[in-house]
Amino acid sequence: MRSSQITFYQSQAPVRNEGEAGVMGLELDPGFARNGRLYICYSYWKEGIQRENNRRNRLSSFTLSGNRLTDEKILLDDMLGWWNHNGCRVVWGPDGKLYVSMGDAGDAPSNVPGEFGFAAKAQSLKLLAGKIFRINPDGSIPPDNPFYQQTTGAARAIWSLGHRNPQGLAFQPGTGLLWSTEHGPNTRDELNIIYRGKNYGWPRCSGTQPWGTVLEVAADNMTFNCTGEDLRQSYQPALREYAGGDEPTVAPSNLAFYTGQAFPQWQGSLFFVTLKTGRLYRLELQNTRILGEEILIDGQYGRLRDLAIGPDGFIYLSTDQGQILRLRPASL
Ligand SMILES: [Ca+2]
């Protein structure tokens, strides 16, 4: 019997398992059944040395051979990391490109000379942190990326900027739009639609805050000064924020659109799971309009990390306790 345990191929830089870092994102190649190719976003120590400023993340492709991942090809490397805020989701787009999210790398110092400080990282077009990237599946960078002309090297892969820690990425069937969930600071978690070249505001703006306003969050003494001509054209506020009542954040992890047959009434719905509150949300959508929202699981299974729609139309969820849960209609 084949083991269900897959050996993670050890490259020269070992996986960095700490805090919110590790093997974070997985996507299968559309030809996986034939070629065994898959894409993994993971955290590692630069030069294999566990030193504070050596925290990095990368996206690689592998071939699944038996129960081993082999033939690593590094596609996007040296993305700035920290013990938290590593992002690292990866999805295959309808345009045949790979989209990868990266958090703002927490309090990591900049690794680019002249680019300093916590505030600069997600807004800087020189740093591979606080961004969503778009690359070809062979690691080359499409010349029609929005900042291709004004940047050099791997920064040409930047598709959108101003992200804090986007840990959900999925394309919406029908519209072809890329949606993302993103962790807010201690308030205003976000649901975003990711448009080419847009600035999602962090750390100057938060949630659905409009451009041109200053937001004071009394509890944490934070000020979001969402102003400035540089943001006027490019800023894209969140579509929806989660910031209500006694639970100012829900900690959204991955999301998925329902395309199966088992729950016909949920066709086209957006589902996302949360960590801190352990919830499964369902959003009823009409294209980009949210018509309704319900919570189907509310903490009974602890922190919910990820979800996927199976070919059987059932919904599969992973928990931080290492369980896989399956949701199916009661009538089956
Ligand atoms: Ca934002």
mmCIF file of C-alpha atoms and ligand atoms in Angstrom:
data_model
loop_
_atom_site.group_PDB
_atom_site.id
_atom_site.type_symbol
_atom_site.label_atom_id
_atom_site.label_comp_id
_atom_site.label_asym_id
_atom_site.label_seq_id
_atom_site.Cartn_x
_atom_site.Cartn_y
_atom_site.Cartn_z
ATOM 1 C CA MET A 1 0.000 0.000 0.000
ATOM 2 C CA ARG A 2 1.305 3.417 -0.871
ATOM 3 C CA SER A 3 2.063 5.619 2.094
ATOM 4 C CA SER A 4 -0.048 8.748 2.407
ATOM 5 C CA GLN A 5 2.941 10.544 3.895
ATOM 6 C CA ILE A 6 4.799 12.567 1.294
ATOM 7 C CA THR A 7 8.468 13.265 1.854
ATOM 8 C CA PHE A 8 9.160 16.927 1.287
ATOM 9 C CA TYR A 9 12.169 17.245 -0.933
ATOM 10 C CA GLN A 10 15.011 18.893 0.957
ATOM 11 C CA SER A 11 16.704 21.538 -1.106
ATOM 12 C CA GLN A 12 19.929 23.172 0.022
ATOM 13 C CA ALA A 13 17.828 25.536 2.129
ATOM 14 C CA PRO A 14 15.712 23.604 4.670
ATOM 15 C CA VAL A 15 12.084 24.470 5.407
ATOM 16 C CA ARG A 16 11.739 27.144 8.082
ATOM 17 C CA ASN A 17 9.123 25.797 10.491
ATOM 18 C CA GLU A 18 8.363 28.473 13.075
ATOM 19 C CA GLY A 19 5.429 30.626 14.170
ATOM 20 C CA GLU A 20 3.339 31.335 11.069
ATOM 21 C CA ALA A 21 5.997 29.983 8.690
ATOM 22 C CA GLY A 22 6.408 26.576 7.032
ATOM 23 C CA VAL A 23 4.999 24.791 3.994
ATOM 24 C CA MET A 24 2.226 27.296 3.359
ATOM 25 C CA GLY A 25 0.758 27.012 -0.137
ATOM 26 C CA LEU A 26 0.020 24.176 -2.571
ATOM 27 C CA GLU A 27 -1.430 24.185 -6.087
ATOM 28 C CA LEU A 28 -1.602 21.380 -8.622
ATOM 29 C CA ASP A 29 -0.639 21.946 -12.232
ATOM 30 C CA PRO A 30 -3.697 21.621 -14.539
ATOM 31 C CA GLY A 31 -1.824 18.680 -16.123
ATOM 32 C CA PHE A 32 -1.008 17.072 -12.752
ATOM 33 C CA ALA A 33 -2.678 13.733 -13.554
ATOM 34 C CA ARG A 34 -0.316 13.377 -16.511
ATOM 35 C CA ASN A 35 2.862 15.191 -15.399
ATOM 36 C CA GLY A 36 2.808 15.056 -11.573
ATOM 37 C CA ARG A 37 3.776 18.748 -11.379
ATOM 38 C CA LEU A 38 2.741 20.857 -8.411
ATOM 39 C CA TYR A 39 3.620 24.235 -6.918
ATOM 40 C CA ILE A 40 4.571 24.816 -3.284
ATOM 41 C CA CYS A 41 5.209 28.079 -1.479
ATOM 42 C CA TYR A 42 7.384 27.545 1.600
ATOM 43 C CA SER A 43 9.517 29.348 4.155
ATOM 44 C CA TYR A 44 13.271 28.732 4.379
ATOM 45 C CA TRP A 45 16.469 30.032 5.927
ATOM 46 C CA LYS A 46 18.672 31.884 3.484
ATOM 47 C CA GLU A 47 21.919 29.947 2.959
ATOM 48 C CA GLY A 48 20.505 27.391 5.398
ATOM 49 C CA ILE A 49 21.605 29.524 8.357
ATOM 50 C CA GLN A 50 19.083 30.151 11.166
ATOM 51 C CA ARG A 51 19.827 33.806 11.678
ATOM 52 C CA GLU A 52 17.183 36.444 12.407
ATOM 53 C CA ASN A 53 17.551 38.310 9.128
ATOM 54 C CA ASN A 54 17.775 35.157 6.981
ATOM 55 C CA ARG A 55 14.020 34.508 6.969
ATOM 56 C CA ARG A 56 12.789 34.061 3.409
ATOM 57 C CA ASN A 57 9.971 32.453 1.400
ATOM 58 C CA ARG A 58 9.959 30.982 -2.071
ATOM 59 C CA LEU A 59 7.701 29.404 -4.669
ATOM 60 C CA SER A 60 8.984 26.224 -6.312
ATOM 61 C CA SER A 61 7.582 23.605 -8.639
ATOM 62 C CA PHE A 62 8.123 19.895 -7.934
ATOM 63 C CA THR A 63 7.314 16.560 -9.502
ATOM 64 C CA LEU A 64 5.525 13.990 -7.363
ATOM 65 C CA SER A 65 7.350 10.714 -7.896
ATOM 66 C CA GLY A 66 5.957 7.842 -5.802
ATOM 67 C CA ASN A 67 5.737 9.471 -2.377
ATOM 68 C CA ARG A 68 8.616 11.880 -2.954
ATOM 69 C CA LEU A 69 8.693 15.385 -4.288
ATOM 70 C CA THR A 70 11.629 15.716 -6.644
ATOM 71 C CA ASP A 71 12.953 17.951 -9.416
ATOM 72 C CA GLU A 72 12.615 21.242 -7.557
ATOM 73 C CA LYS A 73 12.629 24.290 -9.770
ATOM 74 C CA ILE A 74 12.700 27.601 -7.898
ATOM 75 C CA LEU A 75 10.249 29.974 -9.587
ATOM 76 C CA LEU A 76 10.167 33.033 -7.301
ATOM 77 C CA ASP A 77 12.869 33.316 -4.653
ATOM 78 C CA ASP A 78 14.100 35.497 -1.808
ATOM 79 C CA MET A 79 10.681 36.838 -0.762
ATOM 80 C CA LEU A 80 11.214 38.585 2.557
ATOM 81 C CA GLY A 81 9.866 36.640 5.562
ATOM 82 C CA TRP A 82 9.584 36.803 9.335
ATOM 83 C CA TRP A 83 8.231 34.488 12.040
ATOM 84 C CA ASN A 84 4.792 35.873 11.122
ATOM 85 C CA HIS A 85 3.098 37.417 8.045
ATOM 86 C CA ASN A 86 4.533 35.118 5.371
ATOM 87 C CA GLY A 87 1.405 34.878 3.181
ATOM 88 C CA CYS A 88 2.477 32.232 0.649
ATOM 89 C CA ARG A 89 -0.724 31.112 -1.042
ATOM 90 C CA VAL A 90 -0.462 30.052 -4.679
ATOM 91 C CA VAL A 91 -3.198 29.642 -7.302
ATOM 92 C CA TRP A 92 -3.282 28.890 -11.014
ATOM 93 C CA GLY A 93 -5.057 31.653 -12.929
ATOM 94 C CA PRO A 94 -7.469 31.300 -15.880
ATOM 95 C CA ASP A 95 -4.772 33.095 -17.945
ATOM 96 C CA GLY A 96 -2.322 30.218 -17.330
ATOM 97 C CA LYS A 97 -0.201 32.267 -14.884
ATOM 98 C CA LEU A 98 0.630 31.588 -11.237
ATOM 99 C CA TYR A 99 -0.515 34.083 -8.588
ATOM 100 C CA VAL A 100 1.326 34.105 -5.255
ATOM 101 C CA SER A 101 0.565 36.113 -2.101
ATOM 102 C CA MET A 102 3.177 37.413 0.304
ATOM 103 C CA GLY A 103 2.669 39.049 3.700
ATOM 104 C CA ASP A 104 4.470 42.182 4.854
ATOM 105 C CA ALA A 105 7.091 40.079 6.704
ATOM 106 C CA GLY A 106 6.140 41.546 10.101
ATOM 107 C CA ASP A 107 8.994 43.453 11.717
ATOM 108 C CA ALA A 108 11.652 42.120 9.357
ATOM 109 C CA PRO A 109 14.195 44.750 8.387
ATOM 110 C CA SER A 110 14.347 45.590 4.702
ATOM 111 C CA ASN A 111 16.802 43.565 2.647
ATOM 112 C CA VAL A 112 17.141 46.307 0.043
ATOM 113 C CA PRO A 113 19.606 49.148 0.680
ATOM 114 C CA GLY A 114 17.819 52.468 1.096
ATOM 115 C CA GLU A 115 14.407 50.871 1.789
ATOM 116 C CA PHE A 116 13.862 50.912 5.535
ATOM 117 C CA GLY A 117 11.255 50.219 8.085
ATOM 118 C CA PHE A 118 8.055 48.389 8.802
ATOM 119 C CA ALA A 119 5.892 50.941 7.005
ATOM 120 C CA ALA A 120 7.854 50.911 3.782
ATOM 121 C CA LYS A 121 7.799 47.211 2.979
ATOM 122 C CA ALA A 122 4.258 46.614 1.676
ATOM 123 C CA GLN A 123 4.332 49.936 -0.230
ATOM 124 C CA SER A 124 7.798 49.574 -1.764
ATOM 125 C CA LEU A 125 8.077 48.427 -5.368
ATOM 126 C CA LYS A 126 11.600 47.210 -4.560
ATOM 127 C CA LEU A 127 10.653 44.702 -1.857
ATOM 128 C CA LEU A 128 9.080 41.279 -2.281
ATOM 129 C CA ALA A 129 6.818 41.650 0.782
ATOM 130 C CA GLY A 130 3.190 42.733 1.199
ATOM 131 C CA LYS A 131 2.427 41.926 -2.448
ATOM 132 C CA ILE A 132 0.574 39.592 -4.771
ATOM 133 C CA PHE A 133 2.775 38.373 -7.615
ATOM 134 C CA ARG A 134 2.053 37.028 -11.109
ATOM 135 C CA ILE A 135 4.554 34.804 -12.917
ATOM 136 C CA ASN A 136 4.673 32.285 -15.724
ATOM 137 C CA PRO A 137 4.693 28.619 -14.618
ATOM 138 C CA ASP A 138 8.359 28.356 -15.665
ATOM 139 C CA GLY A 139 9.337 31.234 -13.355
ATOM 140 C CA SER A 140 9.729 33.882 -16.067
ATOM 141 C CA ILE A 141 7.863 37.159 -15.617
ATOM 142 C CA PRO A 142 5.115 38.266 -18.036
ATOM 143 C CA PRO A 143 6.071 41.623 -19.651
ATOM 144 C CA ASP A 144 2.445 42.817 -19.368
ATOM 145 C CA ASN A 145 2.687 42.921 -15.557
ATOM 146 C CA PRO A 146 1.732 46.398 -14.253
ATOM 147 C CA PHE A 147 5.112 47.460 -12.869
ATOM 148 C CA TYR A 148 7.325 45.642 -15.373
ATOM 149 C CA GLN A 149 8.706 48.833 -16.919
ATOM 150 C CA GLN A 150 9.464 50.692 -13.696
ATOM 151 C CA THR A 151 11.037 47.827 -11.732
ATOM 152 C CA THR A 152 13.875 45.366 -12.217
ATOM 153 C CA GLY A 153 14.505 41.716 -11.396
ATOM 154 C CA ALA A 154 11.945 39.739 -9.414
ATOM 155 C CA ALA A 155 10.031 42.934 -8.473
ATOM 156 C CA ARG A 156 8.668 42.846 -12.017
ATOM 157 C CA ALA A 157 6.430 40.019 -10.763
ATOM 158 C CA ILE A 158 4.408 42.460 -8.598
ATOM 159 C CA TRP A 159 0.703 42.388 -9.533
ATOM 160 C CA SER A 160 -0.733 44.348 -6.555
ATOM 161 C CA LEU A 161 0.739 45.979 -3.451
ATOM 162 C CA GLY A 162 -0.115 47.279 0.013
ATOM 163 C CA HIS A 163 -1.070 43.921 1.554
ATOM 164 C CA ARG A 164 -0.600 42.995 5.225
ATOM 165 C CA ASN A 165 -0.982 39.217 5.165
ATOM 166 C CA PRO A 166 -3.204 37.737 2.435
ATOM 167 C CA GLN A 167 -3.730 34.052 3.234
ATOM 168 C CA GLY A 168 -6.619 33.389 0.894
ATOM 169 C CA LEU A 169 -6.537 33.411 -2.910
ATOM 170 C CA ALA A 170 -9.097 32.061 -5.378
ATOM 171 C CA PHE A 171 -10.415 32.901 -8.833
ATOM 172 C CA GLN A 172 -14.165 33.355 -9.172
ATOM 173 C CA PRO A 173 -15.719 31.185 -11.888
ATOM 174 C CA GLY A 174 -17.676 33.244 -14.387
ATOM 175 C CA THR A 175 -16.143 36.651 -13.697
ATOM 176 C CA GLY A 176 -12.534 35.367 -13.720
ATOM 177 C CA LEU A 177 -11.771 37.805 -10.872
ATOM 178 C CA LEU A 178 -9.136 37.065 -8.243
ATOM 179 C CA TRP A 179 -10.468 37.286 -4.674
ATOM 180 C CA SER A 180 -8.389 37.392 -1.513
ATOM 181 C CA THR A 181 -8.845 37.286 2.253
ATOM 182 C CA GLU A 182 -6.344 39.263 4.297
ATOM 183 C CA HIS A 183 -5.575 39.475 8.006
ATOM 184 C CA GLY A 184 -6.086 42.975 9.430
ATOM 185 C CA PRO A 185 -4.029 44.222 12.413
ATOM 186 C CA ASN A 186 -6.306 43.867 15.467
ATOM 187 C CA THR A 187 -9.349 45.033 13.584
ATOM 188 C CA ARG A 188 -10.711 45.155 10.030
ATOM 189 C CA ASP A 189 -9.915 41.829 8.420
ATOM 190 C CA GLU A 190 -10.457 42.169 4.693
ATOM 191 C CA LEU A 191 -12.135 40.539 1.737
ATOM 192 C CA ASN A 192 -10.600 42.005 -1.428
ATOM 193 C CA ILE A 193 -10.961 41.677 -5.163
ATOM 194 C CA ILE A 194 -7.463 41.890 -6.595
ATOM 195 C CA TYR A 195 -7.185 44.150 -9.631
ATOM 196 C CA ARG A 196 -4.078 44.624 -11.747
ATOM 197 C CA GLY A 197 -1.677 47.218 -10.337
ATOM 198 C CA LYS A 198 -3.910 48.345 -7.454
ATOM 199 C CA ASN A 199 -2.659 49.419 -4.024
ATOM 200 C CA TYR A 200 -4.540 47.806 -1.121
ATOM 201 C CA GLY A 201 -3.348 50.460 1.290
ATOM 202 C CA TRP A 202 -1.461 48.738 4.105
ATOM 203 C CA PRO A 203 -0.089 50.146 6.372
ATOM 204 C CA ARG A 204 -1.603 53.557 5.540
ATOM 205 C CA CYS A 205 -5.209 52.410 5.047
ATOM 206 C CA SER A 206 -7.250 49.647 6.650
ATOM 207 C CA GLY A 207 -10.363 47.717 5.593
ATOM 208 C CA THR A 208 -13.048 49.635 3.689
ATOM 209 C CA GLN A 209 -11.610 53.010 4.770
ATOM 210 C CA PRO A 210 -11.985 55.473 1.878
ATOM 211 C CA TRP A 211 -9.080 57.416 0.432
ATOM 212 C CA GLY A 212 -8.611 60.857 1.962
ATOM 213 C CA THR A 213 -9.549 59.926 5.530
ATOM 214 C CA VAL A 214 -7.671 59.405 8.778
ATOM 215 C CA LEU A 215 -8.807 56.537 10.974
ATOM 216 C CA GLU A 216 -7.918 56.323 14.668
ATOM 217 C CA VAL A 217 -8.183 52.911 16.311
ATOM 218 C CA ALA A 218 -8.323 53.819 19.977
ATOM 219 C CA ALA A 219 -7.747 50.338 21.370
ATOM 220 C CA ASP A 220 -4.306 49.989 19.868
ATOM 221 C CA ASN A 221 -3.383 53.629 19.437
ATOM 222 C CA MET A 222 -3.039 53.123 15.687
ATOM 223 C CA THR A 223 -3.625 55.782 13.065
ATOM 224 C CA PHE A 224 -4.382 54.987 9.440
ATOM 225 C CA ASN A 225 -3.603 58.082 7.405
ATOM 226 C CA CYS A 226 -5.188 57.027 4.123
ATOM 227 C CA THR A 227 -4.269 60.198 2.257
ATOM 228 C CA GLY A 228 -1.754 61.401 -0.301
ATOM 229 C CA GLU A 229 -1.817 61.977 -4.042
ATOM 230 C CA ASP A 230 0.206 58.825 -4.625
ATOM 231 C CA LEU A 231 -2.783 56.783 -3.412
ATOM 232 C CA ARG A 232 -5.580 58.730 -5.106
ATOM 233 C CA GLN A 233 -5.645 56.723 -8.337
ATOM 234 C CA SER A 234 -4.285 53.391 -7.188
ATOM 235 C CA TYR A 235 -5.929 52.714 -3.801
ATOM 236 C CA GLN A 236 -8.485 49.917 -3.688
ATOM 237 C CA PRO A 237 -10.413 49.607 -0.407
ATOM 238 C CA ALA A 238 -11.624 46.220 0.772
ATOM 239 C CA LEU A 239 -14.975 44.984 -0.564
ATOM 240 C CA ARG A 240 -15.987 43.876 2.936
ATOM 241 C CA GLU A 241 -14.331 44.169 6.340
ATOM 242 C CA TYR A 242 -14.829 42.122 9.478
ATOM 243 C CA ALA A 243 -14.645 44.493 12.414
ATOM 244 C CA GLY A 244 -17.781 44.157 14.478
ATOM 245 C CA GLY A 245 -18.650 44.076 18.157
ATOM 246 C CA ASP A 246 -16.725 41.969 20.652
ATOM 247 C CA GLU A 247 -14.773 40.195 17.906
ATOM 248 C CA PRO A 248 -13.036 42.882 15.893
ATOM 249 C CA THR A 249 -11.144 40.258 13.860
ATOM 250 C CA VAL A 250 -12.015 36.740 12.726
ATOM 251 C CA ALA A 251 -8.550 35.883 11.244
ATOM 252 C CA PRO A 252 -9.518 34.712 7.734
ATOM 253 C CA SER A 253 -7.455 31.943 6.182
ATOM 254 C CA ASN A 254 -8.112 30.435 2.748
ATOM 255 C CA LEU A 255 -11.193 30.827 0.552
ATOM 256 C CA ALA A 256 -12.847 28.853 -2.264
ATOM 257 C CA PHE A 257 -15.742 29.237 -4.678
ATOM 258 C CA TYR A 258 -18.297 26.452 -4.752
ATOM 259 C CA THR A 259 -18.551 24.758 -8.132
ATOM 260 C CA GLY A 260 -19.748 21.248 -7.177
ATOM 261 C CA GLN A 261 -23.045 19.415 -7.644
ATOM 262 C CA ALA A 262 -23.623 18.037 -4.119
ATOM 263 C CA PHE A 263 -24.953 21.358 -2.796
ATOM 264 C CA PRO A 264 -26.772 22.874 -5.798
ATOM 265 C CA GLN A 265 -28.142 25.748 -3.691
ATOM 266 C CA TRP A 266 -24.559 26.859 -2.951
ATOM 267 C CA GLN A 267 -23.449 27.065 -6.581
ATOM 268 C CA GLY A 268 -21.231 30.139 -6.974
ATOM 269 C CA SER A 269 -21.011 30.852 -3.237
ATOM 270 C CA LEU A 270 -17.759 32.017 -1.698
ATOM 271 C CA PHE A 271 -16.592 30.031 1.331
ATOM 272 C CA PHE A 272 -13.789 31.012 3.679
ATOM 273 C CA VAL A 273 -12.404 29.600 6.909
ATOM 274 C CA THR A 274 -11.039 31.453 9.925
ATOM 275 C CA LEU A 275 -8.286 30.720 12.439
ATOM 276 C CA LYS A 276 -8.964 32.602 15.689
ATOM 277 C CA THR A 277 -12.742 32.108 15.550
ATOM 278 C CA GLY A 278 -12.736 28.670 13.843
ATOM 279 C CA ARG A 279 -15.533 29.571 11.436
ATOM 280 C CA LEU A 280 -16.726 28.508 8.030
ATOM 281 C CA TYR A 281 -18.396 31.447 6.281
ATOM 282 C CA ARG A 282 -20.609 31.249 3.193
ATOM 283 C CA LEU A 283 -21.224 34.364 1.137
ATOM 284 C CA GLU A 284 -24.019 34.433 -1.401
ATOM 285 C CA LEU A 285 -22.794 36.423 -4.392
ATOM 286 C CA GLN A 286 -24.095 37.958 -7.560
ATOM 287 C CA ASN A 287 -20.882 38.642 -9.435
ATOM 288 C CA THR A 288 -19.123 41.085 -7.067
ATOM 289 C CA ARG A 289 -22.164 41.911 -4.927
ATOM 290 C CA ILE A 290 -22.601 40.234 -1.549
ATOM 291 C CA LEU A 291 -26.282 39.287 -1.221
ATOM 292 C CA GLY A 292 -26.045 37.411 2.061
ATOM 293 C CA GLU A 293 -23.736 35.799 4.559
ATOM 294 C CA GLU A 294 -23.983 32.900 7.016
ATOM 295 C CA ILE A 295 -21.667 31.086 9.437
ATOM 296 C CA LEU A 296 -21.920 27.296 9.026
ATOM 297 C CA ILE A 297 -19.277 26.252 11.572
ATOM 298 C CA ASP A 298 -18.545 28.429 14.586
ATOM 299 C CA GLY A 299 -15.578 27.244 16.587
ATOM 300 C CA GLN A 300 -16.634 23.613 17.209
ATOM 301 C CA TYR A 301 -13.483 22.214 15.571
ATOM 302 C CA GLY A 302 -10.913 24.798 16.643
ATOM 303 C CA ARG A 303 -8.886 26.800 14.170
ATOM 304 C CA LEU A 304 -9.774 26.127 10.520
ATOM 305 C CA ARG A 305 -6.774 26.475 8.225
ATOM 306 C CA ASP A 306 -7.781 25.637 4.689
ATOM 307 C CA LEU A 307 -10.612 24.335 2.538
ATOM 308 C CA ALA A 308 -11.146 22.732 -0.858
ATOM 309 C CA ILE A 309 -14.084 21.603 -2.979
ATOM 310 C CA GLY A 310 -13.699 17.917 -3.858
ATOM 311 C CA PRO A 311 -14.563 16.399 -7.255
ATOM 312 C CA ASP A 312 -17.490 14.801 -5.354
ATOM 313 C CA GLY A 313 -18.813 18.294 -4.562
ATOM 314 C CA PHE A 314 -18.202 17.846 -0.829
ATOM 315 C CA ILE A 315 -16.322 20.534 1.087
ATOM 316 C CA TYR A 316 -13.075 19.500 2.775
ATOM 317 C CA LEU A 317 -11.590 21.521 5.635
ATOM 318 C CA SER A 318 -8.287 21.222 7.473
ATOM 319 C CA THR A 319 -7.892 22.073 11.174
ATOM 320 C CA ASP A 320 -4.880 23.103 13.235
ATOM 321 C CA GLN A 321 -5.315 19.843 15.189
ATOM 322 C CA GLY A 322 -4.299 17.977 12.034
ATOM 323 C CA GLN A 323 -7.773 16.760 11.049
ATOM 324 C CA ILE A 324 -9.459 16.810 7.672
ATOM 325 C CA LEU A 325 -13.212 17.454 7.961
ATOM 326 C CA ARG A 326 -15.763 16.725 5.252
ATOM 327 C CA LEU A 327 -19.046 18.516 4.750
ATOM 328 C CA ARG A 328 -21.740 16.680 2.801
ATOM 329 C CA PRO A 329 -25.523 17.022 2.463
ATOM 330 C CA ALA A 330 -27.473 15.213 5.195
ATOM 331 C CA SER A 331 -29.610 13.537 2.527
ATOM 332 C CA LEU A 332 -26.693 11.574 0.981
HETATM 333 CA CA CA B 1 -6.373 46.878 2.584
#
